[in-house]
């Protein structure tokens, strides 16, 4: 995705403001979100739109002598549709933070009431991260400094504001 595609987002948002069928859902926040959005942010939204809710894991470095103290290393997106394999889309930590700050998405490490993320496939995806080069690299980097690497399971999903944003700004 490039800046030309983001221009199409702006064009779609502008046309939505004059369309009586959808302009009621246009928020004054949407131009601000778009003006600050990077092509990677838009790519992440396309991914989230196609999946609605996606498993996210956070690799965290926990201080060995103080288990309550941890430092997030990376936010990775895993795809639970690949049985017994973890498909990692990449580190989308800054995109999660950016879109969460505007209320476009919700992200959490709590699974309360979200059964799709406690499925056997999702758990297998979360657990299989421990055999990847990403996890092994984090262990080799942080273990000598007195940290244990742990996997914090979470999710990212569109909020109702995010769904409205996609409806009025994302080109089809």
XYZ file of C-alpha atoms in Angstrom:
172
model
C 0.000 0.000 0.000
C 1.345 3.429 -0.877
C 0.391 7.079 -0.529
C -1.743 6.898 -3.685
C -3.916 4.324 -1.962
C -4.228 6.572 1.089
C -5.403 9.348 -1.250
C -8.158 6.989 -2.348
C -9.128 6.620 1.315
C -9.437 10.415 1.573
C -11.500 10.518 -1.640
C -13.836 7.822 -0.290
C -14.202 9.693 3.008
C -14.965 12.928 1.182
C -17.595 11.265 -1.000
C -19.133 9.647 2.095
C -19.683 13.043 3.692
C -22.059 14.051 0.884
C -23.886 10.709 0.733
C -27.020 10.955 2.890
C -27.064 7.179 3.354
C -23.739 7.083 5.216
C -22.830 10.619 6.295
C -24.535 10.111 9.657
C -21.731 7.733 10.620
C -18.894 10.062 9.562
C -17.022 11.292 12.613
C -15.007 14.529 12.705
C -12.187 12.304 13.968
C -11.868 10.395 10.674
C -9.888 13.043 8.711
C -7.458 13.268 11.632
C -7.001 9.502 11.665
C -6.404 9.460 7.911
C -3.986 12.389 7.983
C -1.840 10.551 10.527
C -2.200 7.083 9.021
C 0.753 5.381 7.371
C 0.480 2.846 4.560
C 1.351 0.152 7.139
C -1.545 1.292 9.346
C -3.879 0.956 6.364
C -2.461 -2.487 5.552
C -3.154 -3.564 9.138
C -6.752 -2.301 8.850
C -7.237 -4.309 5.642
C -6.010 -7.397 7.507
C -8.296 -6.690 10.450
C -11.295 -6.045 8.178
C -10.813 -9.419 6.499
C -10.565 -11.283 9.826
C -12.657 -9.009 12.134
C -10.848 -10.267 15.239
C -7.269 -11.474 15.084
C -5.066 -13.179 17.627
C -2.163 -11.035 18.777
C 0.693 -12.147 20.917
C 3.149 -10.047 22.800
C 6.605 -11.363 23.451
C 7.583 -9.975 26.823
C 10.873 -9.997 28.685
C 10.214 -10.676 32.379
C 12.820 -9.887 34.995
C 13.866 -13.251 36.490
C 14.069 -11.929 40.048
C 10.838 -9.917 39.762
C 8.149 -11.816 37.814
C 5.735 -8.866 37.967
C 8.067 -6.616 36.017
C 7.991 -7.142 32.258
C 8.983 -5.275 29.127
C 7.044 -5.836 25.879
C 9.393 -6.765 23.035
C 7.071 -7.150 20.065
C 3.379 -7.430 19.146
C 2.933 -10.193 16.587
C -0.171 -11.178 14.683
C -0.814 -14.907 14.439
C -3.318 -16.626 12.201
C -5.284 -19.384 13.882
C -6.521 -20.792 10.574
C -3.260 -22.656 10.016
C -3.554 -25.825 12.122
C -0.473 -26.734 14.139
C 1.542 -23.950 12.524
C 1.895 -20.345 13.459
C 1.664 -17.911 10.625
C 3.118 -14.617 11.786
C 2.176 -11.530 9.848
C 4.767 -9.357 11.577
C 5.218 -6.803 14.307
C 2.242 -4.457 14.235
C 2.798 -2.940 17.684
C 2.894 0.662 16.501
C -0.201 0.135 14.331
C -2.078 -1.394 17.264
C -1.062 1.533 19.483
C -1.957 4.135 16.828
C -5.378 2.726 15.959
C -6.210 2.017 19.622
C -5.399 5.624 20.553
C -8.134 6.823 18.170
C -10.612 4.143 19.285
C -10.618 2.476 15.849
C -9.587 -0.884 17.280
C -9.633 -2.569 20.651
C -6.704 -4.685 21.692
C -6.402 -6.747 24.805
C -4.649 -9.596 26.477
C -7.914 -10.696 28.064
C -10.089 -13.370 26.494
C -13.159 -12.828 28.640
C -16.181 -13.604 26.528
C -14.253 -14.094 23.293
C -14.557 -17.787 22.449
C -12.963 -17.610 19.000
C -9.603 -16.816 20.551
C -9.575 -19.699 22.995
C -10.150 -22.259 20.286
C -7.742 -25.164 19.972
C -6.364 -23.666 16.738
C -5.689 -20.315 18.404
C -4.006 -21.975 21.385
C -1.867 -24.081 19.043
C -0.841 -20.917 17.195
C 0.069 -19.141 20.409
C 2.025 -22.120 21.740
C 3.894 -22.831 18.515
C 5.529 -19.394 18.592
C 8.004 -20.839 21.091
C 9.617 -22.921 18.349
C 10.125 -20.007 15.941
C 13.340 -18.139 15.228
C 11.694 -14.964 16.523
C 11.226 -16.474 19.982
C 14.678 -18.088 20.003
C 16.293 -14.795 18.989
C 14.470 -12.965 21.797
C 15.622 -15.610 24.289
C 19.240 -15.404 23.181
C 19.165 -11.612 23.301
C 17.431 -11.104 26.650
C 18.317 -14.210 28.716
C 21.921 -13.093 29.362
C 20.553 -9.810 30.712
C 18.465 -11.625 33.345
C 15.125 -11.919 31.542
C 12.769 -14.809 30.807
C 10.802 -14.539 27.571
C 7.069 -15.167 27.871
C 4.164 -15.102 25.435
C 1.205 -12.915 26.385
C -1.889 -13.910 24.417
C -4.260 -11.242 23.203
C -6.400 -10.046 20.337
C -7.185 -7.012 18.215
C -10.625 -6.247 16.845
C -12.502 -3.398 15.244
C -14.641 -1.206 17.477
C -17.993 0.127 16.275
C -16.182 3.399 15.502
C -13.612 1.399 13.533
C -16.347 -0.354 11.568
C -17.852 3.047 10.718
C -14.411 4.327 9.718
C -13.918 1.387 7.365
C -17.427 1.801 5.910
C -16.915 5.475 5.066
C -13.177 5.662 4.327
C -11.843 2.315 3.081
C -12.121 1.886 -0.683
C -13.844 -1.335 -1.748
